[in-house]
GROMACS .gro file of N, CA and C in nm:
model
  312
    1UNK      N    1  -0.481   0.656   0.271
    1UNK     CA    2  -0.387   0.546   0.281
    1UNK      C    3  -0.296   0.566   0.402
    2UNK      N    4  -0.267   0.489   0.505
    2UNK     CA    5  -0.177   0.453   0.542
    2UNK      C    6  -0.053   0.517   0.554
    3UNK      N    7   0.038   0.609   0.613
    3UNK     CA    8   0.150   0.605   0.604
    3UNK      C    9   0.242   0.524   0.682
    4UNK      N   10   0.363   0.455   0.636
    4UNK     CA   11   0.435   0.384   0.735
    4UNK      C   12   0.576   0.421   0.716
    5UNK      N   13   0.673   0.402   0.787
    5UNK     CA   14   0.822   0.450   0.771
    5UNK      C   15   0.912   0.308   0.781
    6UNK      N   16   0.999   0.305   0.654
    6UNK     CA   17   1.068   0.164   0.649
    6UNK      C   18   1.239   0.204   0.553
    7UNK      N   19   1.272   0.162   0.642
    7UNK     CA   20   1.425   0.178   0.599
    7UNK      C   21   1.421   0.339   0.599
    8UNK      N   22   1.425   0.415   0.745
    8UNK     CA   23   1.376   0.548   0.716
    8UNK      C   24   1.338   0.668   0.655
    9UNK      N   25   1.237   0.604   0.552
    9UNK     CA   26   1.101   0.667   0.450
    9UNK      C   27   0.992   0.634   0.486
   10UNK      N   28   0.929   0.744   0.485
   10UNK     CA   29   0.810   0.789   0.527
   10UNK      C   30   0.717   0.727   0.323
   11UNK      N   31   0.669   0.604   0.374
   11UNK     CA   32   0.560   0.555   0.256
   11UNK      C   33   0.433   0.552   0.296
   12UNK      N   34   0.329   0.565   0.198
   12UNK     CA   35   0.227   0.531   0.167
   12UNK      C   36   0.207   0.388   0.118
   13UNK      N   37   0.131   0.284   0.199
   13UNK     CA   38   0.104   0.161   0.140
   13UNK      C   39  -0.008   0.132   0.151
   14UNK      N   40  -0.109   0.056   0.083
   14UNK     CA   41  -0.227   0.031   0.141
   14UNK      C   42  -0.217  -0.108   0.232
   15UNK      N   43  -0.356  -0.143   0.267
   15UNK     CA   44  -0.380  -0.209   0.372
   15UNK      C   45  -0.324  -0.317   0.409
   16UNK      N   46  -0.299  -0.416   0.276
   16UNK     CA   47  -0.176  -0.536   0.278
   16UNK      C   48   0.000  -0.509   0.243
   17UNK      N   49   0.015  -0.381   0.296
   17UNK     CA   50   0.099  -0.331   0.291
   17UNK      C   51   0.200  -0.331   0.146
   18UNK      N   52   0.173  -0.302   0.037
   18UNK     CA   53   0.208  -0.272  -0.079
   18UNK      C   54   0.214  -0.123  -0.062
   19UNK      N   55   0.357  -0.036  -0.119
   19UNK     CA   56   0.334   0.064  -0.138
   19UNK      C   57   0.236   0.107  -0.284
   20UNK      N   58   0.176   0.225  -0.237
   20UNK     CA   59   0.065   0.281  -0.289
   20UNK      C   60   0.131   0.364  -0.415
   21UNK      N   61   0.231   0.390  -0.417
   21UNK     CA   62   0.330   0.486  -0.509
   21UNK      C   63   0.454   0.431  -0.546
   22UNK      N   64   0.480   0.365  -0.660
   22UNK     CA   65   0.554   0.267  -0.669
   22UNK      C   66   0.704   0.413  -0.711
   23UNK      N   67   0.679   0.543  -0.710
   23UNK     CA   68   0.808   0.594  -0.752
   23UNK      C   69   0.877   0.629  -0.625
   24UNK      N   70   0.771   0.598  -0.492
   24UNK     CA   71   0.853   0.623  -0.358
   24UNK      C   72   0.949   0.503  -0.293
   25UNK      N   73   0.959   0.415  -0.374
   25UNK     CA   74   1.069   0.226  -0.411
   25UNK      C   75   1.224   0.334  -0.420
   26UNK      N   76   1.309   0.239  -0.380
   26UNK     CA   77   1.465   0.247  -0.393
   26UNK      C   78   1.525   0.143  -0.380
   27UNK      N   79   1.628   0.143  -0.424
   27UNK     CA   80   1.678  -0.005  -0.397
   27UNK      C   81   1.711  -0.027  -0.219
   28UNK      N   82   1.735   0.036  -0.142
   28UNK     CA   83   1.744   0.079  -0.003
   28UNK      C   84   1.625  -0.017   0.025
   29UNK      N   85   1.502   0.050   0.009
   29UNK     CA   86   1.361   0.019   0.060
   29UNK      C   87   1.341  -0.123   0.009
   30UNK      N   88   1.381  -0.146  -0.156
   30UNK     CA   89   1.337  -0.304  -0.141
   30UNK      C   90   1.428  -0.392  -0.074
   31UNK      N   91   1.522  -0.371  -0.041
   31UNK     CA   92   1.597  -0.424   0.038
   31UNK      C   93   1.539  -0.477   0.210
   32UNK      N   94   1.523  -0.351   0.249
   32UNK     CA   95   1.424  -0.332   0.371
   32UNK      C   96   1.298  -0.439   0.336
   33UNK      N   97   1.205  -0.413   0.258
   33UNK     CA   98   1.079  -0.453   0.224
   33UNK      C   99   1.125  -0.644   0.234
   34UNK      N  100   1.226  -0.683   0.117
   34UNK     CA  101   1.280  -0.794   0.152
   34UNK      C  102   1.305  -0.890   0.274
   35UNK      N  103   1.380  -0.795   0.377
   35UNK     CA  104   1.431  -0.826   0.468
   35UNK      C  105   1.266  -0.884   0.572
   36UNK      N  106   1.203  -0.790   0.548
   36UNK     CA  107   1.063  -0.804   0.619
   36UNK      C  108   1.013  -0.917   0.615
   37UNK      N  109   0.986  -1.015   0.475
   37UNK     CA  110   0.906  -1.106   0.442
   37UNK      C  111   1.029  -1.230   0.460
   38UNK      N  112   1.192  -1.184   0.519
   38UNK     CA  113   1.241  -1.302   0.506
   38UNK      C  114   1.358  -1.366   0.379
   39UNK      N  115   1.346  -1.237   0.306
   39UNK     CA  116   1.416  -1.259   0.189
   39UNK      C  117   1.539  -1.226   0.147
   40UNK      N  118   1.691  -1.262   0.208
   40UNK     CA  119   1.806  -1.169   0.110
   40UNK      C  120   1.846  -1.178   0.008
   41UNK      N  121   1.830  -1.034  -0.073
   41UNK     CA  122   1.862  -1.024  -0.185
   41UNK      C  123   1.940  -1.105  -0.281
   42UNK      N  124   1.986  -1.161  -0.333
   42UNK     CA  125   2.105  -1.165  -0.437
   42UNK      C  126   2.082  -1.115  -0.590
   43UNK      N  127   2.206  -1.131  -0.669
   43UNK     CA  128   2.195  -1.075  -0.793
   43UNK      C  129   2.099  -1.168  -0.872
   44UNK      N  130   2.054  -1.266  -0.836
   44UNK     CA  131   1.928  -1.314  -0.891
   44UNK      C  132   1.828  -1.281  -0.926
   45UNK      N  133   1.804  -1.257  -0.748
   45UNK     CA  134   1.659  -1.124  -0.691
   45UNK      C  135   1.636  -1.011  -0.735
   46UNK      N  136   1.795  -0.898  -0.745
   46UNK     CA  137   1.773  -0.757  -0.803
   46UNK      C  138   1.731  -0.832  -0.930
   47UNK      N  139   1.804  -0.875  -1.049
   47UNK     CA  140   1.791  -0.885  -1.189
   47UNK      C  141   1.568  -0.889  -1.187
   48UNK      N  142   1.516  -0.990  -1.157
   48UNK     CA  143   1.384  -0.979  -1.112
   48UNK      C  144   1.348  -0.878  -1.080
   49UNK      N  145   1.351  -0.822  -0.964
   49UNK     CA  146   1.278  -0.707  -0.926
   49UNK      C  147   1.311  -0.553  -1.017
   50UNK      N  148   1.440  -0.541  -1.058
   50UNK     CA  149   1.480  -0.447  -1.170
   50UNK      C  150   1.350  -0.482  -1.310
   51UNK      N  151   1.352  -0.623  -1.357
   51UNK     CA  152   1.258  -0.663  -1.469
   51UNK      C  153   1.137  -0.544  -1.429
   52UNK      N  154   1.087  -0.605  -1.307
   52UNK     CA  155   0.953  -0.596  -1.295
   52UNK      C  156   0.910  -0.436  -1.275
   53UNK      N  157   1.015  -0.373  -1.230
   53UNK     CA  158   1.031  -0.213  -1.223
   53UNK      C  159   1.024  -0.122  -1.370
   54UNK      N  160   1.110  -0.209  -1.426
   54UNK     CA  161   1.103  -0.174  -1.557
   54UNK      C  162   0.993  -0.210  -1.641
   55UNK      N  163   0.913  -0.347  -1.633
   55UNK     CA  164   0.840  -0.353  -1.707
   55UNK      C  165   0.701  -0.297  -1.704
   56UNK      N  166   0.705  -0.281  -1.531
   56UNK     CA  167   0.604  -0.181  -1.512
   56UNK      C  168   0.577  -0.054  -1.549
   57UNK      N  169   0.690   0.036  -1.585
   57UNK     CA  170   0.743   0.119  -1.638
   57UNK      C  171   0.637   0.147  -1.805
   58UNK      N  172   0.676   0.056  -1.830
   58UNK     CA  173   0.626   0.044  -1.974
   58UNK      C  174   0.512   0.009  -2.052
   59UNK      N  175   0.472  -0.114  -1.918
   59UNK     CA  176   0.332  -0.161  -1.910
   59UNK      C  177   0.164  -0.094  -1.854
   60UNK      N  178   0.253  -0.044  -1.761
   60UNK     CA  179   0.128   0.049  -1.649
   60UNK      C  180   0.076  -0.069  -1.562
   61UNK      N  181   0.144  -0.191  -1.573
   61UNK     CA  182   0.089  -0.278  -1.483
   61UNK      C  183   0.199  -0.394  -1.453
   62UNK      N  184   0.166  -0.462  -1.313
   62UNK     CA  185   0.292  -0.544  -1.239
   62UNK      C  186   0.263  -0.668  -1.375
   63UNK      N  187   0.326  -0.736  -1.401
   63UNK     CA  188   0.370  -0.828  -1.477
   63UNK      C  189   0.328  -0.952  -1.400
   64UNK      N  190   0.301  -1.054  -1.448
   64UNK     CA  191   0.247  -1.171  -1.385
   64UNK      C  192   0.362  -1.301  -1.372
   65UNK      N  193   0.345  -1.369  -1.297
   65UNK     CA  194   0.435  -1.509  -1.338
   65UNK      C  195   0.502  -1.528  -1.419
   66UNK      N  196   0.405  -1.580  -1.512
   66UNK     CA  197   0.422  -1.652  -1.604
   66UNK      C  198   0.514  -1.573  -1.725
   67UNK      N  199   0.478  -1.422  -1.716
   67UNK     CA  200   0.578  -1.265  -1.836
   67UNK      C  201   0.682  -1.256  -1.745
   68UNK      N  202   0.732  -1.279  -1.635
   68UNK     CA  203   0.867  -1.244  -1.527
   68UNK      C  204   0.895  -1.370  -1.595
   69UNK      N  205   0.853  -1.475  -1.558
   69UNK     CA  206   0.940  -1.637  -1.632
   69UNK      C  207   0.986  -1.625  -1.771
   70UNK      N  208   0.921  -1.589  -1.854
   70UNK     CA  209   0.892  -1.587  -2.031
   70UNK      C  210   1.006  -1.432  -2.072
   71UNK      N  211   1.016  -1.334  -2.005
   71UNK     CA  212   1.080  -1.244  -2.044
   71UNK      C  213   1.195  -1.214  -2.018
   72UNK      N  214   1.234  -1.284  -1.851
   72UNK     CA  215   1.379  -1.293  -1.789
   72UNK      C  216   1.448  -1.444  -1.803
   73UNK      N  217   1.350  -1.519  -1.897
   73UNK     CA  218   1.409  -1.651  -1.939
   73UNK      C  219   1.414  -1.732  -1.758
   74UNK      N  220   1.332  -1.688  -1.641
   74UNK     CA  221   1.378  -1.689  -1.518
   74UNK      C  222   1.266  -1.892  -1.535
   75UNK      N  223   1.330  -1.987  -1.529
   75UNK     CA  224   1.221  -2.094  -1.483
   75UNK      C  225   1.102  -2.045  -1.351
   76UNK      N  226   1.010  -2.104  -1.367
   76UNK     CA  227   0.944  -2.082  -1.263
   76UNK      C  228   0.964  -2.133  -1.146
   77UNK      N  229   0.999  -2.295  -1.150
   77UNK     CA  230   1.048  -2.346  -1.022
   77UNK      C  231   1.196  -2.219  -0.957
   78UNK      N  232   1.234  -2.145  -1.055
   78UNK     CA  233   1.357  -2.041  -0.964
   78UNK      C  234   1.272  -1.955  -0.924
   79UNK      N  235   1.127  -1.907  -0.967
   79UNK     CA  236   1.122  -1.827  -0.909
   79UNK      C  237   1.036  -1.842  -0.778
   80UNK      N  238   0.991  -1.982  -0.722
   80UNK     CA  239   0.918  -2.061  -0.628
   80UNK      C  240   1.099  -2.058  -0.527
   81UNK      N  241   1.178  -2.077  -0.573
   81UNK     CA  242   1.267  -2.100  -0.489
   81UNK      C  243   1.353  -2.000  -0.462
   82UNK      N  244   1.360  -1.868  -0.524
   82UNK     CA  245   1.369  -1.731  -0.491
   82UNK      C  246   1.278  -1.675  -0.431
   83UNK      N  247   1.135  -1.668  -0.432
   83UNK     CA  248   1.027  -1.608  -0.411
   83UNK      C  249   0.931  -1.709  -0.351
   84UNK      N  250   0.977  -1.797  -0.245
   84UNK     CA  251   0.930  -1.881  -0.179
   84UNK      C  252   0.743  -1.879  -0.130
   85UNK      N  253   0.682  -1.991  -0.163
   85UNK     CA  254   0.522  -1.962  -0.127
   85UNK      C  255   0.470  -1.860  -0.256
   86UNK      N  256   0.471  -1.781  -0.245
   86UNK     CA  257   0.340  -1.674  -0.284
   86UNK      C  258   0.492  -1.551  -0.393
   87UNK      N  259   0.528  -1.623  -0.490
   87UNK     CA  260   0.656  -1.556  -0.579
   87UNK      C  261   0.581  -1.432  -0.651
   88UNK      N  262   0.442  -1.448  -0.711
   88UNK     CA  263   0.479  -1.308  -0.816
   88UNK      C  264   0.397  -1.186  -0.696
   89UNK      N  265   0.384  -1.240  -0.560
   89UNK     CA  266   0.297  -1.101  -0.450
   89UNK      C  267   0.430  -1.080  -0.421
   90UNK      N  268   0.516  -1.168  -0.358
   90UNK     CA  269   0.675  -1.145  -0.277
   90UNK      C  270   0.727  -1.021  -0.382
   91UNK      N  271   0.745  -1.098  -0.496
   91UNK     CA  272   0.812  -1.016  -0.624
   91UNK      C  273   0.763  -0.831  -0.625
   92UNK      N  274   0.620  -0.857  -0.646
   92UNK     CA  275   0.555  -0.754  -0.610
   92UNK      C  276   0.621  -0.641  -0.483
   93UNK      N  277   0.591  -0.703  -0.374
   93UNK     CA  278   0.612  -0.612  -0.264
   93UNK      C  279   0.737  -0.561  -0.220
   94UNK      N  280   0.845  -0.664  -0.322
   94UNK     CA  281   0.988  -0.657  -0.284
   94UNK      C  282   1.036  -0.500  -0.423
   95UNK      N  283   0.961  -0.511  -0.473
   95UNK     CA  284   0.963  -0.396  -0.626
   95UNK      C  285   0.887  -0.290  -0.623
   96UNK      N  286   0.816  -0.251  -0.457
   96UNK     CA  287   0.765  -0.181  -0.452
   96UNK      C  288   0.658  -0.186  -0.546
   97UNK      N  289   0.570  -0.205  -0.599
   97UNK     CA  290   0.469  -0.254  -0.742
   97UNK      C  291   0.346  -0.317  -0.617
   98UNK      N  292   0.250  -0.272  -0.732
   98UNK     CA  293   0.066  -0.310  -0.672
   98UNK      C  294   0.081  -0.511  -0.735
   99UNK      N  295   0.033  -0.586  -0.655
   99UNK     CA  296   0.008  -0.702  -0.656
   99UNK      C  297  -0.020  -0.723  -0.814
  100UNK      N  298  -0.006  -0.822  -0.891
  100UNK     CA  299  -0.019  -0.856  -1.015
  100UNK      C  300  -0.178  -0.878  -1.022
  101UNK      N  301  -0.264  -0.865  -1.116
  101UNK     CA  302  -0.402  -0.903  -1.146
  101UNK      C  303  -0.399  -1.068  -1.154
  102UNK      N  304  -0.482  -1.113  -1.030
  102UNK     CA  305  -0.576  -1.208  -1.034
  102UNK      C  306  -0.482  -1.254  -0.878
  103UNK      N  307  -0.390  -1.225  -0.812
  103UNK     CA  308  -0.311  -1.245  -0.710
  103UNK      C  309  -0.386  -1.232  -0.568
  104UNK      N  310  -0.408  -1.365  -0.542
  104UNK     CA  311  -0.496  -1.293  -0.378
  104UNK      C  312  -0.404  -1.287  -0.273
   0.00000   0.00000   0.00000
């Protein structure tokens, strides 16, 4: 894999640039990672990306749409308008987390 350095850490991401090791994430780095695709944070955004950290945590896997909408009570149109275009990959890459299953 890949190493790349962002918000000065030295990560592992693979090829569409997702880190590969979701325990090498900080709030620092998703910040950075954010900033990349265009995105500033607010307490909206952390509350989301905290979910998805956590639920990954518990799950062994990134959480999809539709369980980020249903579990953070978050509408989906907020999260199209937080996570503009392509919300549960953004979500993903901003949480440090592997792309959700079925996400191209």
């Amino acid at each position: 894999m890949p190493t790349t350095t962002i918000a000065g850490h030295a990560v592992e991401v693979n090829d569409e640039g997702f880190l590969t090791h979701p325990d090498q994430w900080s709030d620092e780095l998703g910040t950075e990672l954010a900033r990349l695709i265009g995105i500033e944070l607010t307490d909206d955004h952390w509350k989301l990306v905290h979910f998805l950290r956590d639920d990954f945590a518990h799950q062994g896997e990134t959480a999809t749409l539709r369980r980020v909408s249903t579990q953070t009570g978050t509408p989906i149109k907020s999260l199209f308008d937080l996570f503009p275009g392509k919300p549960a990959k953004k979500m993903a890459y901003v949480a440090g987390l592997p792309k959700p299953k079925g996400c191209v």
